[in-house]
Amino acid sequence: MRIKISFLVVFSFISFTVFAQNYKEQIAKHREAYKADFIKETRSPLKEADLKDLHFFDADSAYKITATVEILKNEKIFNMPTYDGTSKEFIRYAQITFTLKGKKLKMILYRNISLLTNPTYKDLLFLPFTDETNSKITYGGGRYIDLSLNDIKDNRVEIDFNKAYNPYCAYSDGYRCPVPPEENDLAISILAGEKNYTGTKKHQ
């Protein structure tokens, strides 16, 4: 019996270690692709020399959670303020609920009205949020996560805060970055995803 139990403990430990290594590699590849997009994007606020000033929390699978999805009905289009003083049209699409670090939390997924007719982005779901790390170790204006309608399966969706990223406004003025609504302000520190940019903020 002791041999069997010891074997199971060792096997479980090895399995967890392999999972953790694979997950870290997956997030590392995601972040390399994320950095590469700054170089490819013509409207990017960053050049290759600026990428050294991007920083991230270590990959932590504890911040990869599964949330329950409730599709919202009869929602009206509203103007979400942006950091340049204008606004963009969005609609509240779904409410998600989940437990993280022992806390029950909820957030809203949005759809960008101007992108609904764009074949490339028509399924995009926008998840802007703020948390207790803002203006300390992460950008004061909050962070974003991108999802797709196709990510929702059986009224559930996977949210990986390790993929949370800064809006362009974290690096430069002159961009219309949506301000995360108060309903997506999390009363918890999200120690995952992108940290503060340490380069010089550009002024356009």
mmCIF file of N, CA, C and O in Angstrom, residues 75-133:
data_model
loop_
_atom_site.group_PDB
_atom_site.id
_atom_site.type_symbol
_atom_site.label_atom_id
_atom_site.label_comp_id
_atom_site.label_asym_id
_atom_site.label_seq_id
_atom_site.Cartn_x
_atom_site.Cartn_y
_atom_site.Cartn_z
ATOM 1 N N GLU A 75 -29.692 44.513 -24.223
ATOM 2 C CA GLU A 75 -28.716 45.537 -23.873
ATOM 3 C C GLU A 75 -28.691 46.632 -24.946
ATOM 4 O O GLU A 75 -28.871 46.362 -26.130
ATOM 5 N N LYS A 76 -28.454 47.853 -24.530
ATOM 6 C CA LYS A 76 -28.379 48.970 -25.459
ATOM 7 C C LYS A 76 -26.921 49.359 -25.708
ATOM 8 O O LYS A 76 -26.065 49.208 -24.841
ATOM 9 N N ILE A 77 -26.666 49.851 -26.895
ATOM 10 C CA ILE A 77 -25.328 50.354 -27.223
ATOM 11 C C ILE A 77 -25.019 51.559 -26.336
ATOM 12 O O ILE A 77 -25.886 52.392 -26.078
ATOM 13 N N PHE A 78 -23.781 51.626 -25.831
ATOM 14 C CA PHE A 78 -23.380 52.753 -24.997
ATOM 15 C C PHE A 78 -21.995 53.233 -25.413
ATOM 16 O O PHE A 78 -21.251 52.529 -26.098
ATOM 17 N N ASN A 79 -21.656 54.429 -24.993
ATOM 18 C CA ASN A 79 -20.345 55.010 -25.293
ATOM 19 C C ASN A 79 -19.388 54.743 -24.151
ATOM 20 O O ASN A 79 -19.592 55.235 -23.035
ATOM 21 N N MET A 80 -18.352 53.960 -24.430
ATOM 22 C CA MET A 80 -17.314 53.709 -23.433
ATOM 23 C C MET A 80 -16.248 54.791 -23.582
ATOM 24 O O MET A 80 -15.666 54.936 -24.653
ATOM 25 N N PRO A 81 -16.001 55.588 -22.533
ATOM 26 C CA PRO A 81 -15.003 56.658 -22.628
ATOM 27 C C PRO A 81 -13.616 56.111 -22.975
ATOM 28 O O PRO A 81 -13.277 54.979 -22.627
ATOM 29 N N THR A 82 -12.825 56.934 -23.660
ATOM 30 C CA THR A 82 -11.450 56.578 -23.979
ATOM 31 C C THR A 82 -10.519 57.597 -23.325
ATOM 32 O O THR A 82 -10.949 58.684 -22.929
ATOM 33 N N TYR A 83 -9.239 57.235 -23.234
ATOM 34 C CA TYR A 83 -8.302 58.087 -22.507
ATOM 35 C C TYR A 83 -7.920 59.367 -23.258
ATOM 36 O O TYR A 83 -7.244 60.232 -22.690
ATOM 37 N N ASP A 84 -8.358 59.496 -24.506
ATOM 38 C CA ASP A 84 -8.073 60.752 -25.217
ATOM 39 C C ASP A 84 -9.243 61.732 -25.119
ATOM 40 O O ASP A 84 -9.253 62.770 -25.769
ATOM 41 N N GLY A 85 -10.243 61.373 -24.308
ATOM 42 C CA GLY A 85 -11.373 62.269 -24.101
ATOM 43 C C GLY A 85 -12.555 62.019 -25.024
ATOM 44 O O GLY A 85 -13.582 62.699 -24.902
ATOM 45 N N THR A 86 -12.424 61.065 -25.946
ATOM 46 C CA THR A 86 -13.541 60.735 -26.825
ATOM 47 C C THR A 86 -14.220 59.473 -26.276
ATOM 48 O O THR A 86 -14.172 59.202 -25.088
ATOM 49 N N SER A 87 -14.859 58.704 -27.136
ATOM 50 C CA SER A 87 -15.504 57.464 -26.697
ATOM 51 C C SER A 87 -15.664 56.532 -27.891
ATOM 52 O O SER A 87 -15.516 56.945 -29.049
ATOM 53 N N LYS A 88 -15.968 55.268 -27.579
ATOM 54 C CA LYS A 88 -16.240 54.268 -28.608
ATOM 55 C C LYS A 88 -17.528 53.537 -28.249
ATOM 56 O O LYS A 88 -17.845 53.363 -27.061
ATOM 57 N N GLU A 89 -18.245 53.103 -29.270
ATOM 58 C CA GLU A 89 -19.509 52.406 -29.034
ATOM 59 C C GLU A 89 -19.279 50.926 -28.738
ATOM 60 O O GLU A 89 -18.620 50.222 -29.500
ATOM 61 N N PHE A 90 -19.851 50.476 -27.635
ATOM 62 C CA PHE A 90 -19.790 49.075 -27.237
ATOM 63 C C PHE A 90 -21.181 48.611 -26.805
ATOM 64 O O PHE A 90 -22.085 49.425 -26.593
ATOM 65 N N ILE A 91 -21.309 47.304 -26.655
ATOM 66 C CA ILE A 91 -22.517 46.745 -26.068
ATOM 67 C C ILE A 91 -22.100 45.667 -25.076
ATOM 68 O O ILE A 91 -21.119 44.944 -25.301
ATOM 69 N N ARG A 92 -22.795 45.617 -23.940
ATOM 70 C CA ARG A 92 -22.518 44.584 -22.934
ATOM 71 C C ARG A 92 -23.036 43.261 -23.491
ATOM 72 O O ARG A 92 -24.218 43.119 -23.776
ATOM 73 N N TYR A 93 -22.147 42.281 -23.613
ATOM 74 C CA TYR A 93 -22.527 41.014 -24.247
ATOM 75 C C TYR A 93 -22.844 39.914 -23.243
ATOM 76 O O TYR A 93 -23.821 39.175 -23.397
ATOM 77 N N ALA A 94 -22.018 39.773 -22.216
ATOM 78 C CA ALA A 94 -22.216 38.679 -21.259
ATOM 79 C C ALA A 94 -21.592 39.012 -19.918
ATOM 80 O O ALA A 94 -20.639 39.786 -19.830
ATOM 81 N N GLN A 95 -22.155 38.421 -18.878
ATOM 82 C CA GLN A 95 -21.550 38.516 -17.550
ATOM 83 C C GLN A 95 -20.856 37.194 -17.242
ATOM 84 O O GLN A 95 -21.406 36.129 -17.491
ATOM 85 N N ILE A 96 -19.632 37.297 -16.725
ATOM 86 C CA ILE A 96 -18.918 36.083 -16.342
ATOM 87 C C ILE A 96 -18.700 36.086 -14.832
ATOM 88 O O ILE A 96 -18.469 37.137 -14.232
ATOM 89 N N THR A 97 -18.803 34.924 -14.220
ATOM 90 C CA THR A 97 -18.568 34.788 -12.788
ATOM 91 C C THR A 97 -17.550 33.678 -12.568
ATOM 92 O O THR A 97 -17.550 32.668 -13.270
ATOM 93 N N PHE A 98 -16.683 33.882 -11.594
ATOM 94 C CA PHE A 98 -15.623 32.909 -11.330
ATOM 95 C C PHE A 98 -15.068 33.119 -9.930
ATOM 96 O O PHE A 98 -15.351 34.123 -9.267
ATOM 97 N N THR A 99 -14.278 32.174 -9.480
ATOM 98 C CA THR A 99 -13.605 32.279 -8.192
ATOM 99 C C THR A 99 -12.100 32.320 -8.427
ATOM 100 O O THR A 99 -11.553 31.514 -9.166
ATOM 101 N N LEU A 100 -11.449 33.305 -7.813
ATOM 102 C CA LEU A 100 -10.008 33.457 -7.946
ATOM 103 C C LEU A 100 -9.417 33.793 -6.587
ATOM 104 O O LEU A 100 -9.875 34.733 -5.921
ATOM 105 N N LYS A 101 -8.433 33.009 -6.171
ATOM 106 C CA LYS A 101 -7.790 33.216 -4.865
ATOM 107 C C LYS A 101 -8.829 33.254 -3.741
ATOM 108 O O LYS A 101 -8.719 34.047 -2.787
ATOM 109 N N GLY A 102 -9.848 32.421 -3.872
ATOM 110 C CA GLY A 102 -10.870 32.314 -2.835
ATOM 111 C C GLY A 102 -11.946 33.376 -2.887
ATOM 112 O O GLY A 102 -12.865 33.378 -2.057
ATOM 113 N N LYS A 103 -11.867 34.296 -3.861
ATOM 114 C CA LYS A 103 -12.867 35.352 -3.977
ATOM 115 C C LYS A 103 -13.792 35.090 -5.152
ATOM 116 O O LYS A 103 -13.336 34.724 -6.240
ATOM 117 N N LYS A 104 -15.088 35.291 -4.928
ATOM 118 C CA LYS A 104 -16.052 35.190 -6.022
ATOM 119 C C LYS A 104 -16.112 36.538 -6.729
ATOM 120 O O LYS A 104 -16.366 37.569 -6.102
ATOM 121 N N LEU A 105 -15.873 36.516 -8.028
ATOM 122 C CA LEU A 105 -15.794 37.755 -8.812
ATOM 123 C C LEU A 105 -16.693 37.686 -10.036
ATOM 124 O O LEU A 105 -17.067 36.603 -10.492
ATOM 125 N N LYS A 106 -17.023 38.852 -10.559
ATOM 126 C CA LYS A 106 -17.789 38.904 -11.800
ATOM 127 C C LYS A 106 -17.295 40.054 -12.662
ATOM 128 O O LYS A 106 -16.812 41.075 -12.155
ATOM 129 N N MET A 107 -17.407 39.871 -13.972
ATOM 130 C CA MET A 107 -16.980 40.876 -14.929
ATOM 131 C C MET A 107 -17.938 40.853 -16.116
ATOM 132 O O MET A 107 -18.749 39.927 -16.259
ATOM 133 N N ILE A 108 -17.799 41.852 -16.975
ATOM 134 C CA ILE A 108 -18.630 41.941 -18.178
ATOM 135 C C ILE A 108 -17.752 41.834 -19.416
ATOM 136 O O ILE A 108 -16.686 42.448 -19.495
ATOM 137 N N LEU A 109 -18.207 41.051 -20.386
ATOM 138 C CA LEU A 109 -17.579 40.978 -21.706
ATOM 139 C C LEU A 109 -18.320 41.938 -22.632
ATOM 140 O O LEU A 109 -19.555 42.003 -22.609
ATOM 141 N N TYR A 110 -17.568 42.670 -23.445
ATOM 142 C CA TYR A 110 -18.154 43.664 -24.336
ATOM 143 C C TYR A 110 -17.861 43.332 -25.794
ATOM 144 O O TYR A 110 -16.899 42.624 -26.110
ATOM 145 N N ARG A 111 -18.682 43.899 -26.669
ATOM 146 C CA ARG A 111 -18.414 43.822 -28.110
ATOM 147 C C ARG A 111 -18.308 45.237 -28.659
ATOM 148 O O ARG A 111 -19.112 46.119 -28.323
ATOM 149 N N ASN A 112 -17.299 45.443 -29.507
ATOM 150 C CA ASN A 112 -17.054 46.737 -30.134
ATOM 151 C C ASN A 112 -17.957 46.859 -31.359
ATOM 152 O O ASN A 112 -17.848 46.069 -32.300
ATOM 153 N N ILE A 113 -18.855 47.827 -31.347
ATOM 154 C CA ILE A 113 -19.848 47.967 -32.420
ATOM 155 C C ILE A 113 -19.195 48.183 -33.781
ATOM 156 O O ILE A 113 -19.621 47.617 -34.791
ATOM 157 N N SER A 114 -18.136 48.976 -33.836
ATOM 158 C CA SER A 114 -17.499 49.296 -35.122
ATOM 159 C C SER A 114 -16.827 48.086 -35.753
ATOM 160 O O SER A 114 -16.538 48.078 -36.950
ATOM 161 N N LEU A 115 -16.550 47.037 -34.949
ATOM 162 C CA LEU A 115 -15.867 45.856 -35.474
ATOM 163 C C LEU A 115 -16.823 44.736 -35.891
ATOM 164 O O LEU A 115 -16.383 43.738 -36.459
ATOM 165 N N LEU A 116 -18.102 44.907 -35.628
ATOM 166 C CA LEU A 116 -19.060 43.829 -35.913
ATOM 167 C C LEU A 116 -19.174 43.501 -37.395
ATOM 168 O O LEU A 116 -19.524 42.380 -37.761
ATOM 169 N N THR A 117 -18.867 44.469 -38.252
ATOM 170 C CA THR A 117 -18.954 44.235 -39.697
ATOM 171 C C THR A 117 -17.600 43.881 -40.314
ATOM 172 O O THR A 117 -17.507 43.679 -41.523
ATOM 173 N N ASN A 118 -16.566 43.811 -39.477
ATOM 174 C CA ASN A 118 -15.229 43.465 -39.951
ATOM 175 C C ASN A 118 -15.048 41.945 -39.838
ATOM 176 O O ASN A 118 -15.072 41.400 -38.732
ATOM 177 N N PRO A 119 -14.876 41.257 -40.959
ATOM 178 C CA PRO A 119 -14.768 39.789 -40.926
ATOM 179 C C PRO A 119 -13.671 39.273 -39.999
ATOM 180 O O PRO A 119 -13.810 38.211 -39.397
ATOM 181 N N THR A 120 -12.592 40.027 -39.862
ATOM 182 C CA THR A 120 -11.468 39.589 -39.027
ATOM 183 C C THR A 120 -11.785 39.692 -37.542
ATOM 184 O O THR A 120 -11.342 38.854 -36.747
ATOM 185 N N TYR A 121 -12.545 40.707 -37.156
ATOM 186 C CA TYR A 121 -12.766 40.988 -35.742
ATOM 187 C C TYR A 121 -14.224 40.869 -35.289
ATOM 188 O O TYR A 121 -14.541 41.210 -34.152
ATOM 189 N N LYS A 122 -15.095 40.372 -36.148
ATOM 190 C CA LYS A 122 -16.535 40.356 -35.828
ATOM 191 C C LYS A 122 -16.863 39.484 -34.608
ATOM 192 O O LYS A 122 -17.877 39.697 -33.943
ATOM 193 N N ASP A 123 -16.018 38.495 -34.290
ATOM 194 C CA ASP A 123 -16.269 37.613 -33.146
ATOM 195 C C ASP A 123 -15.505 38.024 -31.890
ATOM 196 O O ASP A 123 -15.541 37.322 -30.878
ATOM 197 N N LEU A 124 -14.828 39.172 -31.954
ATOM 198 C CA LEU A 124 -13.989 39.610 -30.840
ATOM 199 C C LEU A 124 -14.815 39.976 -29.609
ATOM 200 O O LEU A 124 -15.829 40.667 -29.712
ATOM 201 N N LEU A 125 -14.379 39.501 -28.466
ATOM 202 C CA LEU A 125 -14.949 39.900 -27.178
ATOM 203 C C LEU A 125 -13.876 40.662 -26.420
ATOM 204 O O LEU A 125 -12.716 40.230 -26.349
ATOM 205 N N PHE A 126 -14.271 41.783 -25.855
ATOM 206 C CA PHE A 126 -13.329 42.696 -25.201
ATOM 207 C C PHE A 126 -13.526 42.638 -23.690
ATOM 208 O O PHE A 126 -14.644 42.811 -23.193
ATOM 209 N N LEU A 127 -12.434 42.376 -22.962
ATOM 210 C CA LEU A 127 -12.499 42.281 -21.506
ATOM 211 C C LEU A 127 -11.495 43.256 -20.882
ATOM 212 O O LEU A 127 -10.354 42.901 -20.576
ATOM 213 N N PRO A 128 -11.906 44.506 -20.686
ATOM 214 C CA PRO A 128 -11.040 45.473 -20.005
ATOM 215 C C PRO A 128 -11.262 45.372 -18.502
ATOM 216 O O PRO A 128 -12.381 45.120 -18.042
ATOM 217 N N PHE A 129 -10.220 45.560 -17.703
ATOM 218 C CA PHE A 129 -10.413 45.473 -16.255
ATOM 219 C C PHE A 129 -9.360 46.289 -15.512
ATOM 220 O O PHE A 129 -8.290 46.607 -16.037
ATOM 221 N N THR A 130 -9.688 46.619 -14.292
ATOM 222 C CA THR A 130 -8.745 47.230 -13.364
ATOM 223 C C THR A 130 -8.674 46.339 -12.123
ATOM 224 O O THR A 130 -9.583 45.542 -11.870
ATOM 225 N N ASP A 131 -7.590 46.471 -11.376
ATOM 226 C CA ASP A 131 -7.433 45.671 -10.160
ATOM 227 C C ASP A 131 -6.528 46.426 -9.197
ATOM 228 O O ASP A 131 -6.133 47.568 -9.470
ATOM 229 N N GLU A 132 -6.194 45.822 -8.084
ATOM 230 C CA GLU A 132 -5.469 46.533 -7.036
ATOM 231 C C GLU A 132 -3.975 46.716 -7.304
ATOM 232 O O GLU A 132 -3.271 47.319 -6.492
ATOM 233 N N THR A 133 -3.494 46.228 -8.435
ATOM 234 C CA THR A 133 -2.085 46.451 -8.782
ATOM 235 C C THR A 133 -1.895 47.726 -9.600
ATOM 236 O O THR A 133 -0.761 48.186 -9.763
#
